[in-house]
Coordinates of C-alpha atoms in Angstrom, one line a residue:
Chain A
X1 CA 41.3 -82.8 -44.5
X2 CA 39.6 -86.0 -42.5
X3 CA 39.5 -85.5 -38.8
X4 CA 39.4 -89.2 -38.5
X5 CA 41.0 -89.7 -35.1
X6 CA 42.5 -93.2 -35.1
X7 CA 42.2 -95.3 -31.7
X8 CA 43.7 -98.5 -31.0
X9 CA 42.2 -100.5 -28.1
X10 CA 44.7 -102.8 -26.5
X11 CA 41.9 -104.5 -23.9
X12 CA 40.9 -108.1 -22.7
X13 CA 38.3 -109.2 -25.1
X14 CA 35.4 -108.1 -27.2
X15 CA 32.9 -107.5 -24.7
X16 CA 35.1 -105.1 -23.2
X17 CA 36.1 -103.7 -26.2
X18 CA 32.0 -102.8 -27.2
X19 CA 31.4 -101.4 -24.1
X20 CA 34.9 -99.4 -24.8
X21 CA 33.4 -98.6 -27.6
X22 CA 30.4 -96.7 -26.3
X23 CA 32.8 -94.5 -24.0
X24 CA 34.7 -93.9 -26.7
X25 CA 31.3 -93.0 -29.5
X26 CA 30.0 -90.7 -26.3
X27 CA 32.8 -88.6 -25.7
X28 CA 33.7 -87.9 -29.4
X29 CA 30.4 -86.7 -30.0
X30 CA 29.8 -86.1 -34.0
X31 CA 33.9 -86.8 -34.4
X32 CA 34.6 -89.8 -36.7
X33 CA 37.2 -92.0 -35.4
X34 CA 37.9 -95.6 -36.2
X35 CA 38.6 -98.1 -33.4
X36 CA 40.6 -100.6 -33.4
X37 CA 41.1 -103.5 -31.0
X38 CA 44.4 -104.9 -30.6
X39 CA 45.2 -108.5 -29.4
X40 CA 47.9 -110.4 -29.6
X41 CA 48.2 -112.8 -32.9
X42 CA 46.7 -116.3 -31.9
X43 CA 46.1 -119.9 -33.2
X44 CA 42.4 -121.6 -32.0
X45 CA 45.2 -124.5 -31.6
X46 CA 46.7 -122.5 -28.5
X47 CA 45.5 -122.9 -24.8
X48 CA 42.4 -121.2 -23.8
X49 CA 41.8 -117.6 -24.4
X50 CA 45.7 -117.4 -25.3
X51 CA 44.9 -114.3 -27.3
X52 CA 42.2 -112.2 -24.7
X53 CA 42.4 -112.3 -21.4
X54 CA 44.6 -110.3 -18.9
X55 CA 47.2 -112.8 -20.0
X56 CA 46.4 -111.9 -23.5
X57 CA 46.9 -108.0 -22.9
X58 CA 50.3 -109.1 -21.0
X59 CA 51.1 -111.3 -24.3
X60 CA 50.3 -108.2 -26.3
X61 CA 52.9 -106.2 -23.8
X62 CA 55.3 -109.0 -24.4
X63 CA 55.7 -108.6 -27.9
X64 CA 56.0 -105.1 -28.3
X65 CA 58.9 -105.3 -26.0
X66 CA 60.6 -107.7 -28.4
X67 CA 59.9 -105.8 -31.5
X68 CA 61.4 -102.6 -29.9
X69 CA 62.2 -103.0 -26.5
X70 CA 58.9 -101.1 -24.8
X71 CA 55.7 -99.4 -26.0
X72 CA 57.3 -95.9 -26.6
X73 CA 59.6 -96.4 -29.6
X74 CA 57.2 -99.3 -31.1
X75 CA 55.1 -98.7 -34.2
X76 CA 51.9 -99.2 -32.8
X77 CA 52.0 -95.4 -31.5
X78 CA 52.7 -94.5 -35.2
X79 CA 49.6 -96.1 -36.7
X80 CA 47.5 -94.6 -33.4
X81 CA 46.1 -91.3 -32.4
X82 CA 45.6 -92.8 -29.4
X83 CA 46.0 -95.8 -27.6
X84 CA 44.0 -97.0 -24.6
X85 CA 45.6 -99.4 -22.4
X86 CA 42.3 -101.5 -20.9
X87 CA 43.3 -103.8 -18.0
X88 CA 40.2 -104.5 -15.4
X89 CA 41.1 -104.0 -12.0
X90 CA 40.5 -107.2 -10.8
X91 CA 43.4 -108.2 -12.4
X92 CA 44.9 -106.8 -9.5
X93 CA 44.0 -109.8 -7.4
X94 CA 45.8 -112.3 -9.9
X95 CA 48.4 -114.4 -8.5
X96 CA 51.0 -114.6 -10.7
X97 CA 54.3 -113.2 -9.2
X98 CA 56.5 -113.0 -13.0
X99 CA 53.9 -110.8 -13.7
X100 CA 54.0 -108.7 -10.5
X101 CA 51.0 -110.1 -9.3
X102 CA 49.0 -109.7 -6.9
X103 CA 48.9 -106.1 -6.5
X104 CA 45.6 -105.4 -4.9
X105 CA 45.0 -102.9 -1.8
X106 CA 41.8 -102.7 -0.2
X107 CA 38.8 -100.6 -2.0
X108 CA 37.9 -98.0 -1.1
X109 CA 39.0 -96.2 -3.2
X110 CA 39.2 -97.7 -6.4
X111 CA 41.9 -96.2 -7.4
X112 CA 44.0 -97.7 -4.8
X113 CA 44.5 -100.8 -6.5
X114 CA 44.2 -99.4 -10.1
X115 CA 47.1 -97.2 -9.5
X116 CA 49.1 -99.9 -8.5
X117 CA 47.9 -102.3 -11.1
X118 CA 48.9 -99.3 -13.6
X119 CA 52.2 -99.7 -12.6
X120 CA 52.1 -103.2 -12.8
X121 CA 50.7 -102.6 -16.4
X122 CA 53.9 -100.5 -17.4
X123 CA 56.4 -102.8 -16.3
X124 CA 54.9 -104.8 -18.8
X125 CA 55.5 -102.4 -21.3
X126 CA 59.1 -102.0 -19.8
X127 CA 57.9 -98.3 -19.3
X128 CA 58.5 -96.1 -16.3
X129 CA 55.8 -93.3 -17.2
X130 CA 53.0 -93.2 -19.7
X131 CA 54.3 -92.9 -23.0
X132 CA 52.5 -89.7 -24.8
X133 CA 48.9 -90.3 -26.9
X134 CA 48.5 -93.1 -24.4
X135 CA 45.8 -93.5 -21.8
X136 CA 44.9 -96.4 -19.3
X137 CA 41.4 -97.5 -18.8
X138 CA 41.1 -99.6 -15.8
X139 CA 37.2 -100.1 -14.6
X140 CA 37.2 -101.4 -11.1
X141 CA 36.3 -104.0 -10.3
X142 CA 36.0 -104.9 -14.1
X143 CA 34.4 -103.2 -17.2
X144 CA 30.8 -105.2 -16.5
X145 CA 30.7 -102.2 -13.7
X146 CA 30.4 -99.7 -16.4
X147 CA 27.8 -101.9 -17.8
X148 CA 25.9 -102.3 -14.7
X149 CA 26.0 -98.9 -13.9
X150 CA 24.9 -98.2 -17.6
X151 CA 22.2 -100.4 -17.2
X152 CA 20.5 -101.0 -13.7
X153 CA 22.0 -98.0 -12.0
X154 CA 19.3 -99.0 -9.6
X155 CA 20.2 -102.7 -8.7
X156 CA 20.0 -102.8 -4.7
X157 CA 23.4 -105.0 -4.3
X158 CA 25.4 -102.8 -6.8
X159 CA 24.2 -99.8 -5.2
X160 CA 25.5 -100.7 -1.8
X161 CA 29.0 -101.2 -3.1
X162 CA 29.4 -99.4 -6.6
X163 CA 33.1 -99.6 -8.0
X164 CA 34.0 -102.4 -5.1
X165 CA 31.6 -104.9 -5.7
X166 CA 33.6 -107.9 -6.8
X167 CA 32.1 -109.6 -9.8
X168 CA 30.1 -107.5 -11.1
X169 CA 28.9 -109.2 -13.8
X170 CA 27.0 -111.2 -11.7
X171 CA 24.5 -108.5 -11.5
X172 CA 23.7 -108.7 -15.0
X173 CA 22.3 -112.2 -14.8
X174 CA 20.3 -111.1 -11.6
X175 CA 17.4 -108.5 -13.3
X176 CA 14.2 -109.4 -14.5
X177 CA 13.8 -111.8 -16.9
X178 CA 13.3 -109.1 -19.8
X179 CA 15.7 -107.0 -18.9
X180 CA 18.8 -109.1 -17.8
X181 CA 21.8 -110.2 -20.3
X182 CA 24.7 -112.6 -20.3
X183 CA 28.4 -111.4 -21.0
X184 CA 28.7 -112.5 -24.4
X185 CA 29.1 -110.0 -27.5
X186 CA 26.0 -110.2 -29.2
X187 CA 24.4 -109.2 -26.3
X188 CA 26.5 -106.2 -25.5
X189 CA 25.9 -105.0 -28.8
X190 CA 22.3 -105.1 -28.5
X191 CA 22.7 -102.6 -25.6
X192 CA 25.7 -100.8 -27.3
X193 CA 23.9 -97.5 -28.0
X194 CA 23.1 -97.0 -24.1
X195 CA 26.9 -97.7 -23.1
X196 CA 26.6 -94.5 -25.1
X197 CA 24.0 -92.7 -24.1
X198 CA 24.4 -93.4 -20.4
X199 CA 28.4 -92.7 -20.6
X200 CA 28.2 -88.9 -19.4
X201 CA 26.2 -90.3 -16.2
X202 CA 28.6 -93.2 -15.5
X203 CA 31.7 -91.3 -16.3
X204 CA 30.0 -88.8 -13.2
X205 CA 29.0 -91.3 -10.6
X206 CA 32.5 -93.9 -11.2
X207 CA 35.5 -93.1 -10.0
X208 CA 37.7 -95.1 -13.1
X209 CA 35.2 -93.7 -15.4
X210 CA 35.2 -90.6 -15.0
X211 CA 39.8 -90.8 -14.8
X212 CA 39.3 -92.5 -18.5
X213 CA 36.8 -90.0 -19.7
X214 CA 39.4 -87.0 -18.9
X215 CA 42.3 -88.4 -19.3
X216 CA 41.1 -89.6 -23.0
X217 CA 39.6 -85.9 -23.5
X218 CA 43.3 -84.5 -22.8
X219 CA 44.8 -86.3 -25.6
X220 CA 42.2 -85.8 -28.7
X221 CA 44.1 -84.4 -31.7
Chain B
X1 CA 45.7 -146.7 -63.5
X2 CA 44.2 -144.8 -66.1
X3 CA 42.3 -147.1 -68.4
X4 CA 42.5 -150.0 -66.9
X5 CA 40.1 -152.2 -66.3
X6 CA 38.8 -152.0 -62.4
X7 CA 37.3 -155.9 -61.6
X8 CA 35.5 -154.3 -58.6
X9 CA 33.5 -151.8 -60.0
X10 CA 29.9 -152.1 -59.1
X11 CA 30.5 -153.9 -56.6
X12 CA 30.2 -151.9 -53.3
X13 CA 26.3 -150.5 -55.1
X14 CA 25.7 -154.2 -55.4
X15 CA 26.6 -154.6 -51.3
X16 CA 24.8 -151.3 -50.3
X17 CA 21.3 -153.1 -52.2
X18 CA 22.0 -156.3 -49.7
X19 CA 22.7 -154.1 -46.6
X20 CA 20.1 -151.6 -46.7
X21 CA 20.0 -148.2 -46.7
X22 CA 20.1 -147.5 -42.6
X23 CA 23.7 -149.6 -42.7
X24 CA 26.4 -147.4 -42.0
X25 CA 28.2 -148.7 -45.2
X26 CA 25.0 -147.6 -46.8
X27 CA 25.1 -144.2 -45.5
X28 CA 28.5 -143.1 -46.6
X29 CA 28.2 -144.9 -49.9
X30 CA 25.4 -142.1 -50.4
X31 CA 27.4 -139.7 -49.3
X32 CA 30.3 -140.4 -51.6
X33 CA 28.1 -140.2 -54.2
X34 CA 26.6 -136.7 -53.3
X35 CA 29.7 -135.2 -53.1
X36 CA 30.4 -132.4 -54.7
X37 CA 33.1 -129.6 -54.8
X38 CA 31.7 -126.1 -54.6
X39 CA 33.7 -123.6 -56.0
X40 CA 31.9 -120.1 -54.5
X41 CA 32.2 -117.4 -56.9
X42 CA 31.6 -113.7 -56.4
X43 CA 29.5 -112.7 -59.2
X44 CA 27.4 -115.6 -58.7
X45 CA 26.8 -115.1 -54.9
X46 CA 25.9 -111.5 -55.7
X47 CA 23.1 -112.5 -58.1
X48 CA 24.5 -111.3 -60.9
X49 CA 25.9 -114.4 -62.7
X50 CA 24.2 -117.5 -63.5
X51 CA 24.9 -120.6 -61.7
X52 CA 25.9 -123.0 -64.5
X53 CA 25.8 -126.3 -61.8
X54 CA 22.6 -125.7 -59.8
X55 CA 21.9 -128.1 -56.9
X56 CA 19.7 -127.5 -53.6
X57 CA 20.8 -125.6 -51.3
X58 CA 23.3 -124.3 -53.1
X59 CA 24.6 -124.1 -56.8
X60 CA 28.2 -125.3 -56.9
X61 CA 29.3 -121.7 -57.8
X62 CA 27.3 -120.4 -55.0
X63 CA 23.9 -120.0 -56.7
X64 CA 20.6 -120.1 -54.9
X65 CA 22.1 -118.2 -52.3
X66 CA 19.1 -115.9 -51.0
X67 CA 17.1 -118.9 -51.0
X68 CA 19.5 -120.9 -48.6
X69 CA 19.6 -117.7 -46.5
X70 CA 15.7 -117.8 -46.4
X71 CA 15.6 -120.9 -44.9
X72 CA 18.7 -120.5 -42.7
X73 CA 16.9 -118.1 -41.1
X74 CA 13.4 -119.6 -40.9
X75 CA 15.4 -123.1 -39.8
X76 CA 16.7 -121.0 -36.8
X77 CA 13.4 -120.6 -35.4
X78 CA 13.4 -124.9 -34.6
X79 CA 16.9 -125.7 -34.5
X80 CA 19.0 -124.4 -31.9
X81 CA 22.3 -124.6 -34.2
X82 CA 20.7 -123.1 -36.8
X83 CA 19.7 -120.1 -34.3
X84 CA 23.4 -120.5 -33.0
X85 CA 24.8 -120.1 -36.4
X86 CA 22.8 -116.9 -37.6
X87 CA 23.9 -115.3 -34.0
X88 CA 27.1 -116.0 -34.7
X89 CA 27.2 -114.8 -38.3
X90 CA 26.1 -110.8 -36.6
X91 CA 29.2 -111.8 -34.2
X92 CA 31.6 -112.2 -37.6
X93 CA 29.9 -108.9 -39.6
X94 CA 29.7 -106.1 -37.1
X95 CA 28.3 -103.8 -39.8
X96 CA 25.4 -105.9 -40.3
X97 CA 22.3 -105.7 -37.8
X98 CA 19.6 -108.1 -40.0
X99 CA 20.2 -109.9 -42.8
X100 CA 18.2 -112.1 -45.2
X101 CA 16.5 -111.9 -48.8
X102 CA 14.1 -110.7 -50.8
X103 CA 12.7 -110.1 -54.6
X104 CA 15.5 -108.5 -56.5
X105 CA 12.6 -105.9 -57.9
X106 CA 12.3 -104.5 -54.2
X107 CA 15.7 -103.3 -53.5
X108 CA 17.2 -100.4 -55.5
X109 CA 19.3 -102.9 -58.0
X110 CA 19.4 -102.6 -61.5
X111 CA 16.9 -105.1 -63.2
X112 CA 20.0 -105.5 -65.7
X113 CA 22.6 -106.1 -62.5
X114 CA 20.2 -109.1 -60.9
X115 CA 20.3 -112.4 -62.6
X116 CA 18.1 -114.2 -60.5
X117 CA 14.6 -112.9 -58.9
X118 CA 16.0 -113.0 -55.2
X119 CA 18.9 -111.4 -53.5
X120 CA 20.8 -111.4 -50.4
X121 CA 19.4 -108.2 -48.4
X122 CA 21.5 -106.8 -45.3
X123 CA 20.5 -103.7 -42.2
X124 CA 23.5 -101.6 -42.2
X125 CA 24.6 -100.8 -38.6
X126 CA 26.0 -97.0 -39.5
X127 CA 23.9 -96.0 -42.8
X128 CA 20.9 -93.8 -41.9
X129 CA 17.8 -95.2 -40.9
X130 CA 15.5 -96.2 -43.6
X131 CA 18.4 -96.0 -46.1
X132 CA 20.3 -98.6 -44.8
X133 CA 19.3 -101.5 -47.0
X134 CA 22.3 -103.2 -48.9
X135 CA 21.7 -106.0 -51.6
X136 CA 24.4 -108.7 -51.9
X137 CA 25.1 -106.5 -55.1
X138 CA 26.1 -104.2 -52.8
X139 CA 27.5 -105.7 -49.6
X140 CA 31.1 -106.5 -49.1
X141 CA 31.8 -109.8 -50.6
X142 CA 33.1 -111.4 -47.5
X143 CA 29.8 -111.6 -46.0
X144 CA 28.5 -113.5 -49.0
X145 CA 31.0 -116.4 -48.1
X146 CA 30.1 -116.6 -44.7
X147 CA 26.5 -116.8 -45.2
X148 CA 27.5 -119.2 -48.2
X149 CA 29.5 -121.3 -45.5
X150 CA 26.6 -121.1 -42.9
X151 CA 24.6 -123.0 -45.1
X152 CA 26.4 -125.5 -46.2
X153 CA 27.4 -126.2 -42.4
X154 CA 23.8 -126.6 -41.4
X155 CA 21.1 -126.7 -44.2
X156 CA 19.4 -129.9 -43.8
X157 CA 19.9 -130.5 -48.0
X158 CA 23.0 -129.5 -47.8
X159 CA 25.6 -132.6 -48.6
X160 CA 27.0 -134.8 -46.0
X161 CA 30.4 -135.4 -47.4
X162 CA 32.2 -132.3 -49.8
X163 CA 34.4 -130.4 -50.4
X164 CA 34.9 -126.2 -50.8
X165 CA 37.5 -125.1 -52.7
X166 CA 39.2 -121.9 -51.9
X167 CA 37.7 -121.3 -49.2
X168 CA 39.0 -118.1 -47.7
X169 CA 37.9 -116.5 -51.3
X170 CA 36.6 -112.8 -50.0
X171 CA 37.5 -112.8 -46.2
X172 CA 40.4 -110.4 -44.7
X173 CA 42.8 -112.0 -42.5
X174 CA 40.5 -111.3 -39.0
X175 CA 37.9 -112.7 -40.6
X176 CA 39.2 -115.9 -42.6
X177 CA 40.7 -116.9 -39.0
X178 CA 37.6 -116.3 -37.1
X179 CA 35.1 -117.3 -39.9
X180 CA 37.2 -120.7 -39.7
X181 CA 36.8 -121.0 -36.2
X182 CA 33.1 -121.1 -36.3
X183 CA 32.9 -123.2 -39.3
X184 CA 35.0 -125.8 -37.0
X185 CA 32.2 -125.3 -34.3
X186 CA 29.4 -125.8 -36.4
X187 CA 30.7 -129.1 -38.4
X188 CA 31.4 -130.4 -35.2
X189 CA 28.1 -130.2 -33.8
X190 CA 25.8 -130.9 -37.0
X191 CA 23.5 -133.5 -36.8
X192 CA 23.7 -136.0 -38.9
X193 CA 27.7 -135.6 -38.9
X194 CA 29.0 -133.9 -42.2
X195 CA 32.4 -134.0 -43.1
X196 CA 34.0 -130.7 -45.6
X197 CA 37.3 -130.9 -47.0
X198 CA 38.2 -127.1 -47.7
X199 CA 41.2 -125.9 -49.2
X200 CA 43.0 -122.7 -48.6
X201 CA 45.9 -120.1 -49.8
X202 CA 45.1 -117.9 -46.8
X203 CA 47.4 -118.6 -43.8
X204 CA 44.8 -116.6 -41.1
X205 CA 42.6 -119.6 -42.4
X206 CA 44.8 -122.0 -40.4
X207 CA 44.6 -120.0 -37.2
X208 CA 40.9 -120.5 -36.6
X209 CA 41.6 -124.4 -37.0
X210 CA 41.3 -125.8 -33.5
X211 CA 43.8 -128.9 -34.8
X212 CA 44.0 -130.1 -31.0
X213 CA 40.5 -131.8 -32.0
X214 CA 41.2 -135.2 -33.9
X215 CA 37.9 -134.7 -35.8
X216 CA 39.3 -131.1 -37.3
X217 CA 43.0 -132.3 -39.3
X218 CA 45.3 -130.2 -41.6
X219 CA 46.9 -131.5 -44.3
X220 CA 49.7 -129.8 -45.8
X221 CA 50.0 -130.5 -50.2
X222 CA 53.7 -130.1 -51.7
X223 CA 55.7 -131.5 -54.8
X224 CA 58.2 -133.8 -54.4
X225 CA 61.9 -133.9 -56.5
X226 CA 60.0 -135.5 -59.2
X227 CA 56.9 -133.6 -59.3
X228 CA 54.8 -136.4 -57.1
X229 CA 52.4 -134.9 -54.8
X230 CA 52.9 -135.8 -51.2
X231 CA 50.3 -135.2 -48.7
X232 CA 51.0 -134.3 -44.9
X233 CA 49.1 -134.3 -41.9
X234 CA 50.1 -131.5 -39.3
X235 CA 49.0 -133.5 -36.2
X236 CA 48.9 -131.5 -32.2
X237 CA 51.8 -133.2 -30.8
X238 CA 53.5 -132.5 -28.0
X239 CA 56.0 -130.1 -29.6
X240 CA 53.3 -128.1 -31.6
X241 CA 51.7 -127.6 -28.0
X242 CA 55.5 -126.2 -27.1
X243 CA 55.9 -123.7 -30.1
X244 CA 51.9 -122.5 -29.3
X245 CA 53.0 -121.5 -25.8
X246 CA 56.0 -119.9 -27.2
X247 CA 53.4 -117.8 -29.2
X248 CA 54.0 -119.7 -32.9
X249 CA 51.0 -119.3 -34.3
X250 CA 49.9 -121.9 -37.0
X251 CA 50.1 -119.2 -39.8
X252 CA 53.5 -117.8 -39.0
X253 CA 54.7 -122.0 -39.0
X254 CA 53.4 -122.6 -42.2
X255 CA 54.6 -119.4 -44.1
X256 CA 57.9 -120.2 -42.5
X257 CA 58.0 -123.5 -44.0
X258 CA 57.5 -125.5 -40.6
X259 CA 54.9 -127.5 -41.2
X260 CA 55.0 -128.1 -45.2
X261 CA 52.5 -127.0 -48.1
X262 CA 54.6 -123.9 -48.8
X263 CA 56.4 -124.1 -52.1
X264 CA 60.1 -122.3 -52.8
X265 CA 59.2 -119.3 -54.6

């Protein structure tokens, strides 16, 4: 009998979702699984980024209401193991008020605004609490902290504010030449194997990633 | 009308010799008469068919293929599409981590499997080091379009004006859409301009088409009462830009009859 454990990633895009990935490859360890990412269905004739995106994620919420009225009863959870909810934290400081936003509170800690954008996240989902074999993954200020912290765990201006250093990504554009990388997927995948490699450290030293890495643990099969 | 006789035959080849060949007239008139229609098939891609209508780069059933791929790849060293285009081919085919060709008699193939002397060669991402070398014999077939799109989209041989039929032959629904999205990209900026006519049966096709762009239209084909073909262009207007932000996507309007080419069945 396969142990295959089936994972489908509702997140904002692909760089995300490689990143994600290497989490995901670290904590199963020699476990097979098979990942998924799930977007909303899009045309290249739609606005912008109409499929990824926070708005894509809240698009993706949108429609599972409409098939079944919220995330629970929908048949998503069927096909699933487990389904991680990825929403970066910065989302938080969004203003768009039909979507609950802005929802941010002053970090430290993290989790301040994560919690409340978690909310947000299950109104959207026209859920009150987490349904079961569902986690949220919320890296504050974005997922590109992960990376950063993956990556140049020594970087002076990340290190003075970690987890509440808006933008991060800019830091990865900031290293020497050899070393730096742009937010674009073929990059990500290039360092893919140290997302991996690196998660136990990063799950230890960040706050949101080290709340995905056990809340994920609690639900494997 | 069939057999009749056509007075101005000739003529436009006569004009061309008066304008030169640099004229503009000139310049599509040879690239009317390069067209071709390229009809990709498996077997052939793979190696292990013939090609039966060879032509550089590529045969018309896909032949010459790890030749083209070749010099895709050593183009991509000068030309920055070129380089573009082979980055984004490891963005389309996550398994693959190098690709590129080599004599059919160093891969582990069957001398009886390979009909030509090279073949595609691809790095698996997952396989075990050392062991991960796939042949096109091997490899998924959807990967053999794409490369066999690549090509054609930038090879400097490859024909201005022509036309692909089935396009989507090979590719699952994620990747026809997104296959089609950078085949849109890379027409768009190849230099000299090439126009493709493709044709498709796959509806994920149409949502990689980025039809806000004038130079990228969609025609729809149907039947009339009488059995007449009529042709329809699915222009961006403003109501298509209204059913988009309701979250109509253009596959789910054409297999809902919306926008034509879909036949009562």
């Amino acid at each position: 009998m396969s142990d295959l454990v089936r994972i489908g990633l509702v997140s904002e895009g692909i760089t995300d979702y490689v990143v994600i990935h290497g989490s995901v490859r670290s904590i199963l360890g020699d476990r097979t699984y098979d990942l998924k990412l799930l977007q909303r269905e899009s045309s290249a004739f739609h606005a912008r980024h109409f499929g990824g995106g926070w708005k894509g994620v809240s698009g993706w919420c949108g429609l599972v209401c409409q098939r079944n009225g919220g995330l629970a009863e929908d048949i998503v959870l069927d096909t699933y193991d487990i389904l991680i909810l990825h929403l970066d934290a910065d989302v938080a400081d969004e203003n768009e008020p039909s979507k609950r936003l802005p929802c941010a509170v002053p970090c430290p800690p993290a989790s301040a605004t994560t919690d409340a954008l978690r909310a947000v996240f299950l109104s959207w989902l026209n859920e009150t609490t987490l349904p079961e074999r569902t986690v949220f993954c919320t890296p504050s200020k974005s997922t590109e902290a992960w990376v950063v912290e993956a990556l140049f765990p020594q970087d002076s201006q990340w290190k003075k504010k970690r987890e509440c250093l808006p933008k991060p990504e800019t830091r990865l554009g900031q290293q020497p030449l050899s070393a730096r990388l742009q937010k674009r997927e073929a990059d990500y995948w290039k360092h893919a194997p140290r997302f991996s490699t690196e998660w136990p450290r990063v799950a230890k030293t960040l706050s949101e990633a080290g709340r995905f890495d056990r809340e994920f643990r609690k639900l494997l099969p | 009308m069939a057999g009749a006789p056509n007075k101005d035959f000739g003529l436009a080849a006569l004009r061309v010799v008066e304008l030169g060949e640099k004229h503009p007239a000139s310049i599509r008139m040879t690239a009317l008469r390069e067209y071709v229609i390229y009809s990709p098939t498996t077997s052939v891609l793979r190696g292990i068919a013939p090609e039966t209508q060879p032509r550089q780069p590529l045969g018309l059933s896909g032949g010459r293929l790890p030749e083209a791929v070749h010099e895709l790849l050593k183009l991509s060293k000068l030309d920055p599409l070129a380089k573009d285009v082979c980055q984004d081919i490891f963005g389309l085919v996550h398994w693959m981590i190098q690709f590129g060709s080599s004599p059919a008699s160093q891969l582990l193939l069957s001398p009886a499997a390979s009909s030509t002397s090279h073949v595609v060669e691809f790095k698996d991402r997952f396989m075990k080091k050392g062991r991960n070398m796939l042949s096109g014999y091997d490899a998924s077939e959807g990967v053999l379009y794409v490369l066999f799109l690549a090509v054609l989209a930038v090879h400097p041989r490859a024909p201005q004006f022509c036309a692909v039929d089935n396009a989507d032959h090979g590719l699952n629904p994620g990747l026809a859409k997104a296959v089609f999205a950078k085949f849109s990209e890379w027409i768009l900026r190849s230099n000299p301009a090439r126009q493709i006519l493709l044709t498709t049966h796959n509806p994920a096709v149409l949502d990689g088409l980025p039809i806000q762009d004038d130079r990228i239209r969609l025609f729809t084909v149907d039947r009339d009462n009488v059995g007449r073909t009529v042709v329809k262009r699915v222009e961006y207007t403003d109501k298509m830009k209204k059913w988009g932000e309701k979250g109509w996507t253009l596959s789910r309007l054409w297999t809902n009859k919306m926008i034509g080419g879909m036949p009562d069945v």
